[in-house]
Short mmCIF file of C-alpha atoms (C1' of nucleotides) in Angstrom, two decimals:
data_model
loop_
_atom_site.label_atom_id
_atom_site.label_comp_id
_atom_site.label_asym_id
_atom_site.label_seq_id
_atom_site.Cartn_x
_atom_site.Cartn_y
_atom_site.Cartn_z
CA UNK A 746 -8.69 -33.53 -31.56
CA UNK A 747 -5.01 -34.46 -30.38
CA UNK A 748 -5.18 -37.69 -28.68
CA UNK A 749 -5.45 -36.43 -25.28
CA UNK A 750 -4.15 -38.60 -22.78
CA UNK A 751 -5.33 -39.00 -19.97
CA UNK A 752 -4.77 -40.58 -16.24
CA UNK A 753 -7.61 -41.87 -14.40
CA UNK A 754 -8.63 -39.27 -12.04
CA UNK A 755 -11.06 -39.23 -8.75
CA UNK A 756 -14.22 -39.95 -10.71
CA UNK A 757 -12.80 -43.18 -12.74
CA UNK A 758 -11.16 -44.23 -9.65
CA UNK A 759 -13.88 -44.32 -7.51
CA UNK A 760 -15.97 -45.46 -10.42
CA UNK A 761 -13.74 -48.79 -9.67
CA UNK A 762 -13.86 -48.71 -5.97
CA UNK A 763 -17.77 -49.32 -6.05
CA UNK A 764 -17.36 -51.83 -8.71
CA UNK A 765 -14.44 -53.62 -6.76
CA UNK A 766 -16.00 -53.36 -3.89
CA UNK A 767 -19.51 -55.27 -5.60
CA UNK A 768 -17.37 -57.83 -6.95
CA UNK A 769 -14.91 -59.00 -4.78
CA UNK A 770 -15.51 -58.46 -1.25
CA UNK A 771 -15.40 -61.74 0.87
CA UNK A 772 -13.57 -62.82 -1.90
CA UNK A 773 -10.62 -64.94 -0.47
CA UNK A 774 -7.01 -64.56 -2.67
CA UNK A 775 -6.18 -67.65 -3.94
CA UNK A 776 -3.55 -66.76 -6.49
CA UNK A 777 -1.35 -63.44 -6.96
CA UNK A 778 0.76 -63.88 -10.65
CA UNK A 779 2.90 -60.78 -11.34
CA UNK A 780 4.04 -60.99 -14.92
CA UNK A 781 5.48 -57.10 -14.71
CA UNK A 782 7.73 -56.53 -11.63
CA UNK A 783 7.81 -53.15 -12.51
CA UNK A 784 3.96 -52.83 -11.26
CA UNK A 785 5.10 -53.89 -8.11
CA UNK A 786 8.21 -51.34 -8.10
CA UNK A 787 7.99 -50.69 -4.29
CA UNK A 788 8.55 -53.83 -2.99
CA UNK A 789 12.28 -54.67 -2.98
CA UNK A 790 11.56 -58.23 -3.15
CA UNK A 791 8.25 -58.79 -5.60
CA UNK A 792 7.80 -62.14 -3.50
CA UNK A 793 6.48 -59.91 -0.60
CA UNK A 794 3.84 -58.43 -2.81
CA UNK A 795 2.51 -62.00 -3.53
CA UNK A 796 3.47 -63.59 0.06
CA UNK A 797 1.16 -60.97 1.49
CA UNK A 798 -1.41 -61.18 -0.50
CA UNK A 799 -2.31 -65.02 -0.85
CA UNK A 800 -5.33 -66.08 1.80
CA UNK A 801 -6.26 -62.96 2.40
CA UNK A 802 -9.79 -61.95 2.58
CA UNK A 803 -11.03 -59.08 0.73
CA UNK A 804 -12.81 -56.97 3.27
CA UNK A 805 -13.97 -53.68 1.38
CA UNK A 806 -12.04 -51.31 -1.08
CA UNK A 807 -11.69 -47.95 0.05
CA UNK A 808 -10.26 -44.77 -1.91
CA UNK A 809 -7.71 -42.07 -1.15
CA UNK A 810 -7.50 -39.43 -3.79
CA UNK A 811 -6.52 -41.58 -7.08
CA UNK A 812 -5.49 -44.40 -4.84
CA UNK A 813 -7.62 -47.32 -4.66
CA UNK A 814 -7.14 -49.39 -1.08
CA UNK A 815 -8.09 -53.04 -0.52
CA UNK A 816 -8.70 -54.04 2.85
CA UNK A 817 -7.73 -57.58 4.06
CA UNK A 818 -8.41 -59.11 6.83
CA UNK A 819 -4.99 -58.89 8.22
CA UNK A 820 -3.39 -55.69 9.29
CA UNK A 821 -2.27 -55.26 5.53
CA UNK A 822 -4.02 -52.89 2.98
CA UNK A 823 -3.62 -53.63 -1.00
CA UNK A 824 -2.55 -50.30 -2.92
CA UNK A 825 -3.47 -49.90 -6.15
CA UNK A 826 -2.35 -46.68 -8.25
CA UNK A 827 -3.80 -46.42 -12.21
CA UNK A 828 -0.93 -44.08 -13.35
CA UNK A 829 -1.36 -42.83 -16.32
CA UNK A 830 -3.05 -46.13 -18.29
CA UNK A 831 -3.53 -48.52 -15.82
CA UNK A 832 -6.68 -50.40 -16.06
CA UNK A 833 -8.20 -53.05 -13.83
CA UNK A 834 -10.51 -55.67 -15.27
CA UNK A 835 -12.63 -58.65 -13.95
CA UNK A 836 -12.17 -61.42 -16.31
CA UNK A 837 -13.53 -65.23 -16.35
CA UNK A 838 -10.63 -67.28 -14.55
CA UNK A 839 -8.03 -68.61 -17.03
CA UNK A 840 -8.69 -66.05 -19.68
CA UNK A 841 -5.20 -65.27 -21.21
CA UNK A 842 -4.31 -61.86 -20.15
CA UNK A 843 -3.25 -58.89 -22.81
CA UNK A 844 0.23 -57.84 -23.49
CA UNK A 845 0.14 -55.51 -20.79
CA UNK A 846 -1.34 -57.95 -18.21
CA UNK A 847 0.92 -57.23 -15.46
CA UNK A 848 -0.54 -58.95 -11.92
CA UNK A 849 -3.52 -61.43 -11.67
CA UNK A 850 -5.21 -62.01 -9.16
CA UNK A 851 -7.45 -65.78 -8.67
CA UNK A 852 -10.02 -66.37 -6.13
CA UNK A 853 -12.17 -69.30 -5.49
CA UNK A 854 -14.58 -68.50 -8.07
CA UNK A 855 -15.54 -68.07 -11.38
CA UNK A 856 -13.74 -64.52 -11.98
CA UNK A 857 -10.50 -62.94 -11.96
CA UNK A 858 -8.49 -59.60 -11.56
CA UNK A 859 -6.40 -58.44 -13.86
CA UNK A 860 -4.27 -55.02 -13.45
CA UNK A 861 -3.23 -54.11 -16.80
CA UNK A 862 -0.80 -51.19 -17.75
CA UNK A 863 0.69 -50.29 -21.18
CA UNK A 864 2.79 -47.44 -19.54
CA UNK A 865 3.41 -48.81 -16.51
CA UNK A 866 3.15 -45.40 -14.60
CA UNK A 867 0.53 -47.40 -12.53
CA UNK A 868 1.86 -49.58 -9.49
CA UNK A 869 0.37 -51.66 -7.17
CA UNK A 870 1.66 -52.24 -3.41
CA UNK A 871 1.01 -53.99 0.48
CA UNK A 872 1.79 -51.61 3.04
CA UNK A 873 0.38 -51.48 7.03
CA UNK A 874 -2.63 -50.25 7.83
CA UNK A 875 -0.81 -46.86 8.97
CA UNK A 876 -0.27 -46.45 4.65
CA UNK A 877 3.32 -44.43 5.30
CA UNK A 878 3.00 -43.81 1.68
CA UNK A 879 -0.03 -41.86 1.15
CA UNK A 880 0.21 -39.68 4.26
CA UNK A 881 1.19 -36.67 2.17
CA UNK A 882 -2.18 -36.85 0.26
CA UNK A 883 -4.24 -33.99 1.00
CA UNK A 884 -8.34 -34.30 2.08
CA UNK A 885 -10.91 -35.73 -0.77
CA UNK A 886 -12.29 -32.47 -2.69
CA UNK A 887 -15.66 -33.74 -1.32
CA UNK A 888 -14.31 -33.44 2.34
CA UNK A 889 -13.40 -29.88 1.52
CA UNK A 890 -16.00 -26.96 2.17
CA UNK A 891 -15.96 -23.42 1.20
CA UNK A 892 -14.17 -22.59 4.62
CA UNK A 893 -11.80 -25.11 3.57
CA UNK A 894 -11.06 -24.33 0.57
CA UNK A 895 -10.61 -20.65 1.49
CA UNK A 896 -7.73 -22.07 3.61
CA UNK A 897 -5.96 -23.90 1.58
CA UNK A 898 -6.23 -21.14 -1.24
CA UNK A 899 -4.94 -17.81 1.13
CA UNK A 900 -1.50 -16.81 1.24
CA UNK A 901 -0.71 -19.09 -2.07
CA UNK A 902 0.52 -17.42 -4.85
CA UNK A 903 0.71 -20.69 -6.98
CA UNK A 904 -1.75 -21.01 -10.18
CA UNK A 905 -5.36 -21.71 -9.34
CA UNK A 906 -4.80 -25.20 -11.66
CA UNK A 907 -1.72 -26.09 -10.09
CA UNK A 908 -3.20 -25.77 -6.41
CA UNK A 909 -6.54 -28.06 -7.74
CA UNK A 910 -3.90 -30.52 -8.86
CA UNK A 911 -1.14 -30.52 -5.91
CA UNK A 912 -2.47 -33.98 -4.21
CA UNK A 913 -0.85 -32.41 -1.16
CA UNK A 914 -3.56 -30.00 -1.10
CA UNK A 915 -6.72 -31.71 -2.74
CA UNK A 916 -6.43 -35.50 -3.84
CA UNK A 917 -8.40 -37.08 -6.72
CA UNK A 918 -8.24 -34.32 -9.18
CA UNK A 919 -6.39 -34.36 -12.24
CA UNK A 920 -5.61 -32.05 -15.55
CA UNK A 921 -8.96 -32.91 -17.17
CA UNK A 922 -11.08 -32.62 -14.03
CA UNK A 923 -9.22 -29.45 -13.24
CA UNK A 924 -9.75 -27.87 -16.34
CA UNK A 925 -13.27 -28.54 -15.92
CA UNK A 926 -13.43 -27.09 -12.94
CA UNK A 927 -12.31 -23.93 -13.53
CA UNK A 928 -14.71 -23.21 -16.85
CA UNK A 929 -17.48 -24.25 -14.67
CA UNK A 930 -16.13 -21.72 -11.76
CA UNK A 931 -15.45 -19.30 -14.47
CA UNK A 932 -12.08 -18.88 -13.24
CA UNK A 933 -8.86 -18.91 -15.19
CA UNK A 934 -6.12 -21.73 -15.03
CA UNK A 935 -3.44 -19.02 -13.99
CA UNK A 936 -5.22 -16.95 -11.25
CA UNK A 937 -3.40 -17.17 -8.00
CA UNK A 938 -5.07 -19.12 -5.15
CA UNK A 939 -4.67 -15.77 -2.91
CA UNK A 940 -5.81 -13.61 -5.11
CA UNK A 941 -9.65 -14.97 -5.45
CA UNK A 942 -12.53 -12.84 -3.75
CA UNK A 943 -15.08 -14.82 -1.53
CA UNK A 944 -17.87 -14.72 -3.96
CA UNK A 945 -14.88 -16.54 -6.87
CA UNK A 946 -13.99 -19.13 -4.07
CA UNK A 947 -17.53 -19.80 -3.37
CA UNK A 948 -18.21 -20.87 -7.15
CA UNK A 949 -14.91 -22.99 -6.87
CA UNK A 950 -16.21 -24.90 -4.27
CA UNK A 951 -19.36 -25.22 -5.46
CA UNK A 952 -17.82 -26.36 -9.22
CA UNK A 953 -15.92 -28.29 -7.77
CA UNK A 954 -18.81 -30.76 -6.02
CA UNK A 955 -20.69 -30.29 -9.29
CA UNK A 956 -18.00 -31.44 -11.48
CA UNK A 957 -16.87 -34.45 -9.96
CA UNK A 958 -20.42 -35.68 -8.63
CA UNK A 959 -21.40 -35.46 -12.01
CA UNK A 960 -18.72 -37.25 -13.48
CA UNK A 961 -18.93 -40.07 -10.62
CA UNK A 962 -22.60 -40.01 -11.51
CA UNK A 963 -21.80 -40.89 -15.15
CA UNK A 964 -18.79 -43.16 -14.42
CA UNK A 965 -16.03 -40.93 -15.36
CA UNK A 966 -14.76 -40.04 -18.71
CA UNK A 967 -13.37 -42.11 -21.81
CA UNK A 968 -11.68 -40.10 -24.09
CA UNK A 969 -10.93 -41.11 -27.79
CA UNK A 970 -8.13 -42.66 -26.93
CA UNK A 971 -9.95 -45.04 -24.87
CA UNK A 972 -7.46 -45.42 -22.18
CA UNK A 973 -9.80 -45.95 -19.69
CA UNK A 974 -12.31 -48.27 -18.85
CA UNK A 975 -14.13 -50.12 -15.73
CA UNK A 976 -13.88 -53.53 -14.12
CA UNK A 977 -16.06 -54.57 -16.94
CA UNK A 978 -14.65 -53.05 -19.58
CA UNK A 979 -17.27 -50.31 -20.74
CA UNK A 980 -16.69 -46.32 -21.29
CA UNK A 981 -17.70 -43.60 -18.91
CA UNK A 982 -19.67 -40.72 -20.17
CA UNK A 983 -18.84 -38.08 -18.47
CA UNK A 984 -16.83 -37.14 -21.80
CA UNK A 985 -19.96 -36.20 -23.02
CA UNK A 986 -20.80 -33.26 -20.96
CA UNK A 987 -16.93 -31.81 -20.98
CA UNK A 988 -16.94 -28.17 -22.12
CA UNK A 989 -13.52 -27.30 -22.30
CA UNK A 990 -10.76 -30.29 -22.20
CA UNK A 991 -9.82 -31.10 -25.92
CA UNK A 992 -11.64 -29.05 -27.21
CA UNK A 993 -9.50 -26.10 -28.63
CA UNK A 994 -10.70 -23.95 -31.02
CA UNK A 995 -14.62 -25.06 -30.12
CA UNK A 996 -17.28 -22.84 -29.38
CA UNK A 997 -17.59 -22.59 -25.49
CA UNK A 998 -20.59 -24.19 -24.75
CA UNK A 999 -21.61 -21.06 -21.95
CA UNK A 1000 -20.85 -18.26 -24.16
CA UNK A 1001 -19.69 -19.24 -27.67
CA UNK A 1002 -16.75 -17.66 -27.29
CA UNK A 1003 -14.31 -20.10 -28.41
CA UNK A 1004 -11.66 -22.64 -25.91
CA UNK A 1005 -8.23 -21.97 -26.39
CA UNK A 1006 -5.17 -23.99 -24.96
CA UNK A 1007 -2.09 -23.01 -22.98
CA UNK A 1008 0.80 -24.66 -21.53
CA UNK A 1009 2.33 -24.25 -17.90
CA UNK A 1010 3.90 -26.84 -15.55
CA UNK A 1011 4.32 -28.70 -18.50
CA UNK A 1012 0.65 -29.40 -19.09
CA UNK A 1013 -2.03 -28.18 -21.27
CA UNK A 1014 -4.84 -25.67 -19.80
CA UNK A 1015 -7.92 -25.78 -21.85
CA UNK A 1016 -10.22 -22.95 -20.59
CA UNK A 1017 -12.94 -20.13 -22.42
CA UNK A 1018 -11.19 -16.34 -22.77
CA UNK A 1019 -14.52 -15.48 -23.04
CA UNK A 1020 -16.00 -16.46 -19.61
CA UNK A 1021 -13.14 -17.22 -17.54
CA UNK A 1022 -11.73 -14.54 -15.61
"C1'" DA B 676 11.39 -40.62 -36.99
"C1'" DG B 677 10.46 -38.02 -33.50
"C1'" DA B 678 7.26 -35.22 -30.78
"C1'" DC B 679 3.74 -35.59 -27.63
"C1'" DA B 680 0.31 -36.73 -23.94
"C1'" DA B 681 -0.17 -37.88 -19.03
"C1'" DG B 682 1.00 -38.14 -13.13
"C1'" DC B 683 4.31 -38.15 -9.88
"C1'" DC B 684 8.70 -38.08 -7.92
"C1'" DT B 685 13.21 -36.00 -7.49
"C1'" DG B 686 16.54 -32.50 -7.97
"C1'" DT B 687 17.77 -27.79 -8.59
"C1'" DA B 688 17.34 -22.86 -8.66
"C1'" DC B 689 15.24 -18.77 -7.45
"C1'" DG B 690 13.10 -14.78 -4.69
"C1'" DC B 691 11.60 -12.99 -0.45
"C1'" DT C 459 18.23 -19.35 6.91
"C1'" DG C 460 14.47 -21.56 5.22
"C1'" DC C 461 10.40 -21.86 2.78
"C1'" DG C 462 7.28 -21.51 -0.98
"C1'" DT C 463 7.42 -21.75 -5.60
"C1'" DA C 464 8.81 -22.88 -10.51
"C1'" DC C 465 10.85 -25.68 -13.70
"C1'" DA C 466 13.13 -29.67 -15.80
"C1'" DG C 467 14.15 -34.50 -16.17
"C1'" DG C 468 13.06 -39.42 -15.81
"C1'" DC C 469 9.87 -42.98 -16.18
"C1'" DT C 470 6.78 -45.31 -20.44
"C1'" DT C 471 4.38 -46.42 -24.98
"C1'" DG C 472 0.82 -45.79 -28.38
"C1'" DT C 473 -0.48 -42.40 -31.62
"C1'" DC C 474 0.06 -38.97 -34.84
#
DNA sequence: AGACAAGCCTGTACGC
DNA sequence: TGCGTACAGGCTTGTC
């Protein structure tokens, strides 16, 4: 298999935010190092990111679509995006970081965080409690019934794929959860959103609950090239029950017919000819 | 050595 | 006109 890439998504995310949310809550910020100001890209002055930050009492850890969102007990919330390889990691305090350590995080304890990114596509941010930045993000797929779906799908003549990964519409899912989606809707990548009968947006909504809660269930998906793990650093394995993403040229798991792969938006659709209409 | 994978943002162009 | 849509480029680096 080509070494599929691949971002965290909803299920890996939220994955964290439980584990996050175990580990550090009440947790009071004694230290913020940032090592990569690139990971802190929004703030004009990186300063502010740590200013902000320092005495702060972790209250909870929410999630909004593939954002992760630390609440402190000031009228600040902590923004964390994964990107494409971002990875955040508990760690026993004074452990040297990787390479691609970019921001630590000390506490009056025994543990640290560490946010590490090879590609940097991943950021991390403070912003109000209002969160300016993530008001174009869509509802959670789980927040979306079949009524609601059947809104946000009429009058659209954009691909079926495309809509499930627009985070204005639906946030949390990405190209692998997508693609997943669809096989187990039996619908193809390219179908237009207005174009789907009742009974075909009734099996979307219901794939997509059964998709994701699986893959929540099993701690989201590692891939061969390993580019995720959790706070602890262990694998998902959701991976294990995937039936069409990177798996070209494989027997369909439904009907044997076999995956192929095609390209639009500049991403790769995995899906069954066989059982996909 | 260079293509490629990914998400997301921005800019541009198109058709209705 | 303006909007919905499509596409391309930039960002980045490890892997093939």
């Amino acid at each position: 298999m080509p070494a599929g890439e691949l971002m965290p998504e909803l299920a890996e995310i939220e994955t964290l935010r439980s584990d996050l949310a175990a580990e550090f809550a009440g947790h009071v910020i004694d230290r913020v190092e940032v090592s990569g100001t690139r990971s802190v890209r929004r703030h004009v002055d990186p300063a502010s990111f740590t200013r902000r930050l320092v005495g702060r009492q972790i209250r909870g850890v929410a999630r909004k679509g593939k954002f992760l969102l630390v609440a402190l007990d000031s009228t600040d919330v902590l923004v964390a995006h994964m990107g494409m390889s971002g990875q955040l990691r508990r760690v026993e305090a004074g452990s040297v970081g990787s390479r691609h350590t970019h921001v630590r995080f000390s506490f009056c304890g025994a543990s640290e965080l560490h946010f590490v990114d090879p590609r940097t596509f991943g950021q991390m941010f403070v912003s109000d409690a209002e969160l300016p930045e993530l008001a174009h993000l869509g509802p959670d797929p789980f927040d979306v019934d079949q009524a609601g779906l059947a809104g946000l799908l009429s009058s659209r003549t954009t691909k079926l794929k495309v809509i499930l990964m627009d985070q204005s519409t639906i946030s949390g899912i990405g190209n692998m959860y997508a693609d997943e989606i669809l096989h187990a809707a039996r619908l193809r990548p390219e179908r237009q959103g207005r174009d789907l009968s009742p009974t075909e947006v009734a099996s979307l909504s219901v794939a997509i609950r059964e998709v994701l809660g699986e893959a929540v269930a099993r701690r989201g998906s590692t891939l061969a090239d390993r580019q995720y793990k959790d706070l602890y650093g262990a694998a998902g394995t959701y991976q294990e029950l995937h039936r069409v993403y990177g798996r070209e040229g494989k027997p369909c798991t439904r009907c044997g017919g076999l995956v192929a792969r095609s390209r639009s938006n500049g991403r790769s659709n995995f899906y069954c000819p066989g059982c996909q209409r």
